[in-house]
PDB file of C-alpha atoms in Angstrom:
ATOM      1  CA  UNK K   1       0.000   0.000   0.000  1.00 32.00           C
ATOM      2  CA  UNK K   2       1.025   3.727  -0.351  1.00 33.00           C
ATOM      3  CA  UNK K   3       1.333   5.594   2.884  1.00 33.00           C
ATOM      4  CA  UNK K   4      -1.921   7.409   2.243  1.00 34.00           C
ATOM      5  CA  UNK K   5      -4.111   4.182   1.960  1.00 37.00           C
ATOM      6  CA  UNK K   6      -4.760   3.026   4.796  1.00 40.00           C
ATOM      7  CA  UNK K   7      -8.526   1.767   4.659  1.00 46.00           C
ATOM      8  CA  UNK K   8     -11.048   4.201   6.047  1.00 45.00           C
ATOM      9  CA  UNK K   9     -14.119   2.004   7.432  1.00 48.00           C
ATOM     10  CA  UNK K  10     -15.884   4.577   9.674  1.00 48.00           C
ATOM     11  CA  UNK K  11     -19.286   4.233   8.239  1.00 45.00           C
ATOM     12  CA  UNK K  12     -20.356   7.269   9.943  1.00 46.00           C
ATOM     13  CA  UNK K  13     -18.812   9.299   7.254  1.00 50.00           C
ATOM     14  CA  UNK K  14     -21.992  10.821   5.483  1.00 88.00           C
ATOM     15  CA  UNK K  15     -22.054   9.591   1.964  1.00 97.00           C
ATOM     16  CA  UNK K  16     -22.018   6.050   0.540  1.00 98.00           C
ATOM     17  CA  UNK K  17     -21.290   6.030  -3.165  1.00 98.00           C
ATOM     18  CA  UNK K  18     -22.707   3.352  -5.186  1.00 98.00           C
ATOM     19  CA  UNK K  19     -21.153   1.651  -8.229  1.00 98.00           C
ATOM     20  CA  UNK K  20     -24.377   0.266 -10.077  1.00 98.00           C
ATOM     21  CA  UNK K  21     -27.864   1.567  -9.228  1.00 97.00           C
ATOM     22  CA  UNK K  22     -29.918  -1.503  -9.865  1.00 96.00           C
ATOM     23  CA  UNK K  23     -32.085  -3.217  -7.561  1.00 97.00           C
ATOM     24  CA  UNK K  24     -29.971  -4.180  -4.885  1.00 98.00           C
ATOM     25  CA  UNK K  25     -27.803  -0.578  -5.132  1.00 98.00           C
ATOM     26  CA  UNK K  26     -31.346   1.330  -5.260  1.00 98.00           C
ATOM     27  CA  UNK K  27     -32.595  -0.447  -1.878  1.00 98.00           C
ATOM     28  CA  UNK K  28     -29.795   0.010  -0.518  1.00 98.00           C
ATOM     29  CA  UNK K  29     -29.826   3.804  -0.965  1.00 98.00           C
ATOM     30  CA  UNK K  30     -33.269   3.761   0.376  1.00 98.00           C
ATOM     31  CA  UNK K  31     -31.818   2.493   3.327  1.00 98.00           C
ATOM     32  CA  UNK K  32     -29.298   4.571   3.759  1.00 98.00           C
ATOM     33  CA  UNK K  33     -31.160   8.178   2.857  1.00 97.00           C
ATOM     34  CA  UNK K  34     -33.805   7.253   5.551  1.00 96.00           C
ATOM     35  CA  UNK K  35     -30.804   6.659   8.469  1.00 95.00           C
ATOM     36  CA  UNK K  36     -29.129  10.503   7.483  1.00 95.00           C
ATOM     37  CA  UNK K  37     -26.442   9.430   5.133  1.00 97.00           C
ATOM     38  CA  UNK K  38     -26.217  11.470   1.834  1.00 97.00           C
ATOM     39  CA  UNK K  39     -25.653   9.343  -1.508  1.00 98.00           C
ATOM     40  CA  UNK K  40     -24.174   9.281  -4.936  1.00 98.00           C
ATOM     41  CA  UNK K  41     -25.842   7.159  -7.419  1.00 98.00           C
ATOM     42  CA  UNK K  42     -24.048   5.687 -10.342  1.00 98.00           C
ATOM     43  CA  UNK K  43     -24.319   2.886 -13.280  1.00 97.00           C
ATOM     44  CA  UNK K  44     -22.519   2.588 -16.407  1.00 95.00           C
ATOM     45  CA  UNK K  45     -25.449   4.440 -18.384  1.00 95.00           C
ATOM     46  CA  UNK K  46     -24.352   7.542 -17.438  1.00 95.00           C
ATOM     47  CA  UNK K  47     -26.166   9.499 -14.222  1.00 97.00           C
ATOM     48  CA  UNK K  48     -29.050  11.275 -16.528  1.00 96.00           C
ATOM     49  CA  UNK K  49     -30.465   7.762 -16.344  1.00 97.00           C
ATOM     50  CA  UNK K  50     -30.530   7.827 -12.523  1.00 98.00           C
ATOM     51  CA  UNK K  51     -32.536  10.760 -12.728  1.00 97.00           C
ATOM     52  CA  UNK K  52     -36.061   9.126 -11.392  1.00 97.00           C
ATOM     53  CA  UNK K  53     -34.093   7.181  -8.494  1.00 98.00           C
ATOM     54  CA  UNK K  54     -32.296  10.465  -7.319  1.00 98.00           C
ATOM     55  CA  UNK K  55     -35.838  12.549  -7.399  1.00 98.00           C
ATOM     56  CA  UNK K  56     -37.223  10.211  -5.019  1.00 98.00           C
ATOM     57  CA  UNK K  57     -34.466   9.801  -2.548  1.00 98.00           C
ATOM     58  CA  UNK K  58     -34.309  13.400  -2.333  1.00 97.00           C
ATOM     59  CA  UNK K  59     -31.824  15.973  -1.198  1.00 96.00           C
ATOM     60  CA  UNK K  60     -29.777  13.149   0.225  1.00 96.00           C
ATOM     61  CA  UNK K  61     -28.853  12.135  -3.462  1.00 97.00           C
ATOM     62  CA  UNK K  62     -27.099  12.807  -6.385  1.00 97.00           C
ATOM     63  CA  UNK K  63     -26.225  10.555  -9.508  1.00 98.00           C
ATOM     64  CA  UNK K  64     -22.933  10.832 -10.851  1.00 98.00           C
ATOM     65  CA  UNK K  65     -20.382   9.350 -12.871  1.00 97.00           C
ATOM     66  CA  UNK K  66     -18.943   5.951 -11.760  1.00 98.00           C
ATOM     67  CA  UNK K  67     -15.431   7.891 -10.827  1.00 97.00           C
ATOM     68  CA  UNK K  68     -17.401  10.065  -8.927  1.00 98.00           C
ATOM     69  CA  UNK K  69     -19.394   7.772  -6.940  1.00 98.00           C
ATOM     70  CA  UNK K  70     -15.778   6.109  -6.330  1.00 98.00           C
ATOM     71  CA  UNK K  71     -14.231   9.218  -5.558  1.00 98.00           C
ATOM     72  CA  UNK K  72     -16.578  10.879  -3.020  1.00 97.00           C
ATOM     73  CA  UNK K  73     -18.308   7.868  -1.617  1.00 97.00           C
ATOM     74  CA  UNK K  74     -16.457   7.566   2.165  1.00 96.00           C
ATOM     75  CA  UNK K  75     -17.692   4.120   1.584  1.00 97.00           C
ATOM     76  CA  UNK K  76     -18.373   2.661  -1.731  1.00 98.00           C
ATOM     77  CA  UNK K  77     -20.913  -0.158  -2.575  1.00 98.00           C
ATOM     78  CA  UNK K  78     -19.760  -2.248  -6.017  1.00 98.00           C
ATOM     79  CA  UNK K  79     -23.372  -4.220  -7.089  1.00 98.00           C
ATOM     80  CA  UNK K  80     -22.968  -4.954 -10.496  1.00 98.00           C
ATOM     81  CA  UNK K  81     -22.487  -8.391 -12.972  1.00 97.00           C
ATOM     82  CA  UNK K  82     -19.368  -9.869 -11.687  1.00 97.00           C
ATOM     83  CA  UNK K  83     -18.308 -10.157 -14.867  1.00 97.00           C
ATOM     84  CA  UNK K  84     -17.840  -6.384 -15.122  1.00 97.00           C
ATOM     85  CA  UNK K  85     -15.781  -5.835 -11.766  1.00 97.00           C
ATOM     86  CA  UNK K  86     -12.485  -5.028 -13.715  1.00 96.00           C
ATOM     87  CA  UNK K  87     -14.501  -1.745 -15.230  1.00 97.00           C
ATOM     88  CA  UNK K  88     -14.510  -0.751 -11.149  1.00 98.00           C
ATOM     89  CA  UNK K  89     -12.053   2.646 -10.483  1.00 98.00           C
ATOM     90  CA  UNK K  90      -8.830   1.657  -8.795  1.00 98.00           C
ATOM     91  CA  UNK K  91      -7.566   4.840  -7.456  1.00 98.00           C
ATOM     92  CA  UNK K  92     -10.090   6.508  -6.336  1.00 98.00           C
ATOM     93  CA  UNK K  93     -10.769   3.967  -3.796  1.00 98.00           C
ATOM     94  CA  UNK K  94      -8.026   3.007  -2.150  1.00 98.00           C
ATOM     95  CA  UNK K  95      -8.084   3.553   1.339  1.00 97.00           C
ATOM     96  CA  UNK K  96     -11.416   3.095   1.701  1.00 98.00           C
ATOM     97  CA  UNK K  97     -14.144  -0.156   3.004  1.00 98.00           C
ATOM     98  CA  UNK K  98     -15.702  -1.506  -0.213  1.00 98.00           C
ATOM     99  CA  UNK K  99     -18.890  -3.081   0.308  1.00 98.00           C
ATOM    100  CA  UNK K 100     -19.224  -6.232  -2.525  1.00 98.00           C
ATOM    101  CA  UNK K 101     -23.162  -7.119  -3.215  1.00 98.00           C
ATOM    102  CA  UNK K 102     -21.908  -9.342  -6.293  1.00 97.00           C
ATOM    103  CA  UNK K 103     -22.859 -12.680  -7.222  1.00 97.00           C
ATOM    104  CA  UNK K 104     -21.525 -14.923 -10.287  1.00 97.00           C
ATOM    105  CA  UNK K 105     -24.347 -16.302 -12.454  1.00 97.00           C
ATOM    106  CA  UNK K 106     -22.466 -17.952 -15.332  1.00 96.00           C
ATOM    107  CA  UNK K 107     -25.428 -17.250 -17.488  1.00 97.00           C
ATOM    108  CA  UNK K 108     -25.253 -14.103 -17.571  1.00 97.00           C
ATOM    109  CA  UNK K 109     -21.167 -13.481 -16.923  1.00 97.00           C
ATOM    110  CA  UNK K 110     -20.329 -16.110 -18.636  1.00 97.00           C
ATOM    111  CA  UNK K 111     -18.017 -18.670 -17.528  1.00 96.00           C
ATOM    112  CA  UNK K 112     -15.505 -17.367 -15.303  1.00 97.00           C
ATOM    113  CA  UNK K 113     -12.361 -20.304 -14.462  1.00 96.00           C
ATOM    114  CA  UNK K 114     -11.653 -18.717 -11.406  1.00 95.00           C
ATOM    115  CA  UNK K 115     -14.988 -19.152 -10.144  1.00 96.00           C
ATOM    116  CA  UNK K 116     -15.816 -21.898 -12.253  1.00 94.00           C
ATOM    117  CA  UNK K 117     -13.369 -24.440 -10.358  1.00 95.00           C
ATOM    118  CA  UNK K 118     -13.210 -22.648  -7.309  1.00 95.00           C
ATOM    119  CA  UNK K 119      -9.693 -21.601  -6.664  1.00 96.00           C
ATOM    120  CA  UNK K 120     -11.279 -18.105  -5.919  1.00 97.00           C
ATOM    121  CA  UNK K 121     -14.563 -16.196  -4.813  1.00 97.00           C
ATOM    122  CA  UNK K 122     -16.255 -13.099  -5.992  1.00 97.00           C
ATOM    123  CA  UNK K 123     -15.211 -10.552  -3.255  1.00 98.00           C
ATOM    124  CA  UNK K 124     -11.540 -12.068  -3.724  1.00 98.00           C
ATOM    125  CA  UNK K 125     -11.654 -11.225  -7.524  1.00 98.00           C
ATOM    126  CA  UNK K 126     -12.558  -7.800  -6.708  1.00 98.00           C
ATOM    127  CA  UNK K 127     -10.298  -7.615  -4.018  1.00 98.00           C
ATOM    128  CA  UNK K 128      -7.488  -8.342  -6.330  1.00 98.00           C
ATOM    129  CA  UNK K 129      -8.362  -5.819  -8.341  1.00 98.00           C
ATOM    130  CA  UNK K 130      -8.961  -3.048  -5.686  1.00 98.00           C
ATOM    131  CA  UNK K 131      -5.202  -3.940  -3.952  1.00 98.00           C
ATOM    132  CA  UNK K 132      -5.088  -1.099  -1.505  1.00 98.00           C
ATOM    133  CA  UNK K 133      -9.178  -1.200  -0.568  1.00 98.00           C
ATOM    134  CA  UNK K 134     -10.811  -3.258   2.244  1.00 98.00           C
ATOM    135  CA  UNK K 135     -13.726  -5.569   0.190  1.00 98.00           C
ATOM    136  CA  UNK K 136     -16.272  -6.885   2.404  1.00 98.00           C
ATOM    137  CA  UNK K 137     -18.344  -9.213   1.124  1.00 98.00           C
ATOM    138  CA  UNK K 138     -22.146  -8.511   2.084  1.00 98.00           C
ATOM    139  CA  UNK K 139     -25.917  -8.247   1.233  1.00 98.00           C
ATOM    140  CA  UNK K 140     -25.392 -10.685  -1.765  1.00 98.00           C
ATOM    141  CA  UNK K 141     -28.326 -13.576  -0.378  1.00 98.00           C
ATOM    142  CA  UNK K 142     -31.511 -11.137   0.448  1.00 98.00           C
ATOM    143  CA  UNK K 143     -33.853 -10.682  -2.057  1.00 97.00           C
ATOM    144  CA  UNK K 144     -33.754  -7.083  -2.705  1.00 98.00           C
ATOM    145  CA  UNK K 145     -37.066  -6.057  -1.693  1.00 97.00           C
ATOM    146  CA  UNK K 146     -36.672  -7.237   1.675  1.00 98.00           C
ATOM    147  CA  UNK K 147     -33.799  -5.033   2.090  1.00 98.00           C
ATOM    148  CA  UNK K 148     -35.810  -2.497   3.165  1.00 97.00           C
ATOM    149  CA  UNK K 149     -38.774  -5.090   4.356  1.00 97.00           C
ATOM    150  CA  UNK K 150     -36.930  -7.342   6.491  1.00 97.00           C
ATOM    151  CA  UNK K 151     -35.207  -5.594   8.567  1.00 98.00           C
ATOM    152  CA  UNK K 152     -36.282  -5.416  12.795  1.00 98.00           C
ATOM    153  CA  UNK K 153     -34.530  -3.242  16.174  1.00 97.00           C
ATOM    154  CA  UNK K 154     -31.951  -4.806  17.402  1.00 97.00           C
ATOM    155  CA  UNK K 155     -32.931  -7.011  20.202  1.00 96.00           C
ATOM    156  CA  UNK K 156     -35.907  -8.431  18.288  1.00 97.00           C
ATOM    157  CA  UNK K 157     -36.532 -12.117  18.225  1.00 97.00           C
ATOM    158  CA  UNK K 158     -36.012 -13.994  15.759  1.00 97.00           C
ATOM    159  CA  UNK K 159     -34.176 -10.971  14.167  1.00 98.00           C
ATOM    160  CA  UNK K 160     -33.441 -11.512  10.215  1.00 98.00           C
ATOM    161  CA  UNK K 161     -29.174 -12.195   9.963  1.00 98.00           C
ATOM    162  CA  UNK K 162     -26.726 -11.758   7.443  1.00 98.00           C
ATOM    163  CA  UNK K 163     -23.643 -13.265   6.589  1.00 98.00           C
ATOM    164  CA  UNK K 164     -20.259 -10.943   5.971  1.00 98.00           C
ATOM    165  CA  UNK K 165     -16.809 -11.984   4.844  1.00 98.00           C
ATOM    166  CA  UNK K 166     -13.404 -10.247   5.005  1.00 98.00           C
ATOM    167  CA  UNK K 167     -10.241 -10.037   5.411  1.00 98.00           C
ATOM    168  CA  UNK K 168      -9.451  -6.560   7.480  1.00 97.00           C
ATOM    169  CA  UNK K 169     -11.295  -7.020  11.075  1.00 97.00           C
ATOM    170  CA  UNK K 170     -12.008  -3.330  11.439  1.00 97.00           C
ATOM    171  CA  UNK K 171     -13.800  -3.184   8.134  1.00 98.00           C
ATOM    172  CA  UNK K 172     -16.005  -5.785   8.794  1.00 98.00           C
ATOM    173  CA  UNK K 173     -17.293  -4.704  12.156  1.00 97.00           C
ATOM    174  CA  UNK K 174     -18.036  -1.585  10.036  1.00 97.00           C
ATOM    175  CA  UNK K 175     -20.277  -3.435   7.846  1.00 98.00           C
ATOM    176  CA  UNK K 176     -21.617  -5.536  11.114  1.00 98.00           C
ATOM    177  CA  UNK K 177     -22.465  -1.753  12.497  1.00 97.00           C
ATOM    178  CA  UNK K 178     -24.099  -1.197   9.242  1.00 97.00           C
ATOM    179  CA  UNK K 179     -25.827  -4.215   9.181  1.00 98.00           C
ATOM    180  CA  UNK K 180     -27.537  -3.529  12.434  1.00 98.00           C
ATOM    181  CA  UNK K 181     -28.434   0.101  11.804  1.00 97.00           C
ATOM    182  CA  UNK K 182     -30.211  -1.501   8.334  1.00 98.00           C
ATOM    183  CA  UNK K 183     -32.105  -3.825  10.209  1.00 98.00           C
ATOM    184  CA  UNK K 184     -30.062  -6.792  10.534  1.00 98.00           C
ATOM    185  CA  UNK K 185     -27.677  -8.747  12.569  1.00 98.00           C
ATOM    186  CA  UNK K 186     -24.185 -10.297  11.164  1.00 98.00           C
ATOM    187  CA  UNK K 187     -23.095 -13.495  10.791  1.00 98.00           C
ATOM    188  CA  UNK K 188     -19.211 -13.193  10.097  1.00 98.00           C
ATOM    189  CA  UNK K 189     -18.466 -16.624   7.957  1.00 98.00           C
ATOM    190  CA  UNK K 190     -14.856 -15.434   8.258  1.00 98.00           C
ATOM    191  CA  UNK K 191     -12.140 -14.412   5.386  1.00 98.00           C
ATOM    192  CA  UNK K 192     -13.004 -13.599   1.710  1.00 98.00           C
ATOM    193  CA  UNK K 193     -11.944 -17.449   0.824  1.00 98.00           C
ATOM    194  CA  UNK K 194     -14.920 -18.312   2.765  1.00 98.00           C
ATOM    195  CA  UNK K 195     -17.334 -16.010   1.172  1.00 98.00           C
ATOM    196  CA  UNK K 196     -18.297 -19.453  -1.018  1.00 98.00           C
ATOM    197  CA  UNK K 197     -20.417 -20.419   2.272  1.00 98.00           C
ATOM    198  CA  UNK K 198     -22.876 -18.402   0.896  1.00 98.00           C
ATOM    199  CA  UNK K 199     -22.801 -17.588  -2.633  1.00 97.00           C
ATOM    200  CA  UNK K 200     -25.563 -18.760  -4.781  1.00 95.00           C
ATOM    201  CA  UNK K 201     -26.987 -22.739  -4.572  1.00 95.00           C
ATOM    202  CA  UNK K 202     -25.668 -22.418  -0.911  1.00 97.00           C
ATOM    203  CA  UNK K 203     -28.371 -22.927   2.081  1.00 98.00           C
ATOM    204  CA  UNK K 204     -27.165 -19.180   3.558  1.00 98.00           C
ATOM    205  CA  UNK K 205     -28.454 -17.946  -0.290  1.00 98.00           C
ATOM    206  CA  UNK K 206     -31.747 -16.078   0.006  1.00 97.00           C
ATOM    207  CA  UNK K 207     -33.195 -17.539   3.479  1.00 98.00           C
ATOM    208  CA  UNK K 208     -35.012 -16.127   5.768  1.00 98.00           C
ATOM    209  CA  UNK K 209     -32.837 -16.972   9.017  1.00 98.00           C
ATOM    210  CA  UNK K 210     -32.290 -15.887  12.285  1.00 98.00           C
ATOM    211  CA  UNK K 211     -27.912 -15.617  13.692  1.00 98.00           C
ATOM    212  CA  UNK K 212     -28.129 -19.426  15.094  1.00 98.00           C
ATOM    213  CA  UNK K 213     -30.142 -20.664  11.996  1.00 98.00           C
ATOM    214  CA  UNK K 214     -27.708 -18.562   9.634  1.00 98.00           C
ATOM    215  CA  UNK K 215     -24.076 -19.872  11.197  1.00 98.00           C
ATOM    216  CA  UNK K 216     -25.741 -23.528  10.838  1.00 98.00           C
ATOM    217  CA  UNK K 217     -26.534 -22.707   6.967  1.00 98.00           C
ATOM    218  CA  UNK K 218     -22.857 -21.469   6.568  1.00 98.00           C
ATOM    219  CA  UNK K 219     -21.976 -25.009   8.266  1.00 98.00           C
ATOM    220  CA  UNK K 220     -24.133 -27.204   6.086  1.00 98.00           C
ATOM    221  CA  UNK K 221     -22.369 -25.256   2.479  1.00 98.00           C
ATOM    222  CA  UNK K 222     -21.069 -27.563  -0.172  1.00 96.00           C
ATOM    223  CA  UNK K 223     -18.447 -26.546  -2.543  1.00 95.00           C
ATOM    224  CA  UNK K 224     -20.592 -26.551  -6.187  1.00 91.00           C
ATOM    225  CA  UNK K 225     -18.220 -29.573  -6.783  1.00 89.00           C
ATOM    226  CA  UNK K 226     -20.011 -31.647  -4.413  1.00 91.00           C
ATOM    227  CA  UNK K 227     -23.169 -31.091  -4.643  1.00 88.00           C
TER     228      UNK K 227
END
């Protein structure tokens, strides 16, 4: 790393950027807008196609270019096809706690080897390409309308959990913080490598499940090999 990148994972910085504005990156927003952070909308259509999203999130929000959502996001969600992470800015965020949404569907990315026969996950793919970034893996097994459905106080019973993955400990108890003020506890499943206990097929992938239900999920996850 350069001396100036150290990751930043205080995610009580005011704006999230957002690298792709679909449905995840929209709820998401929503989220986020309604708990007093400011955001910056992006996709690769250019930001006079956000132009709906950003009228009804309000004042919070602004679309932008994908640099700019990069640049000026304090943290930085990346939710779009996995097979366009190496079309994600490099420099603008290093430093700073990148929040990967992505999933691989080889029908749409096409066949990827790495993730094909395993020898890497998503979040470690975009990790290698953002070097001097903290990736945390999250919000990739929730349908996206019960992002901003699903989520309970903390304390609730029976309170809806998430899994997280990563490999810098401060970055990921940012995203646990996150988590909860979004309505949800964490499940860490542990380092990026692991972040295949709950990618797509995978019991973790798009259940409803409380923290003890989720780390048993996590448990039960066969490589795509064995199943």
């Amino acid at each position: 790393m350069t001396e100036n990148t150290t990751p930043s994972t205080d995610t009580t910085r005011s704006t999230i950027g957002f690298i792709g504005s679909g449905n995840i990156g929209s709820q998401l927003a929503r989220l986020a807008v309604a708990r007093g952070y400011h955001v910056i909308m992006s996709n690769s259509r250019g930001p006079e196609t956000l132009r709906g999203l950003v009228d009804e999130l309000g004042d919070a929000a602004r679309a932008g270019s994908v640099e700019d959502a990069a640049r000026l996001g304090d943290v930085v969600v990346v939710t779009i096809p996995q097979k366009d992470i190496d079309s994600v800015p490099v420099e603008p965020l290093a430093g700073k706690l990148v929040i990967d949404t992505c999933n691989y569907y080889p029908q749409r990315d096409g066949r990827i080897a790495d993730l094909e026969d395993e020898t890497s996950t998503t979040s470690e793919m975009l990790q290698r390409h953002l070097p001097d970034s903290s990736v945390v893996k999250a919000f990739n097994t929730i349908h996206f309308a019960q992002l901003t459905t699903g989520g309970t106080p903390a304390g609730t019973p029976g309170r809806r959990a998430l899994p997280i993955a990563g490999d810098a400990p401060d970055a990921k108890q940012a995203v646990v913080d996150l988590l909860d003020e979004f309505g949800f506890d964490a499940v860490d499943a542990g380092a990026l490598a692991e972040g295949w206990r709950f990618q797509r097929d995978t019991p973790a992938y798009g259940t409803v499940l409380d923290a003890d239900g989720l780390r048993g999920a996590l448990g039960q996850a066969k490589r795509y090999a064995e199943m």
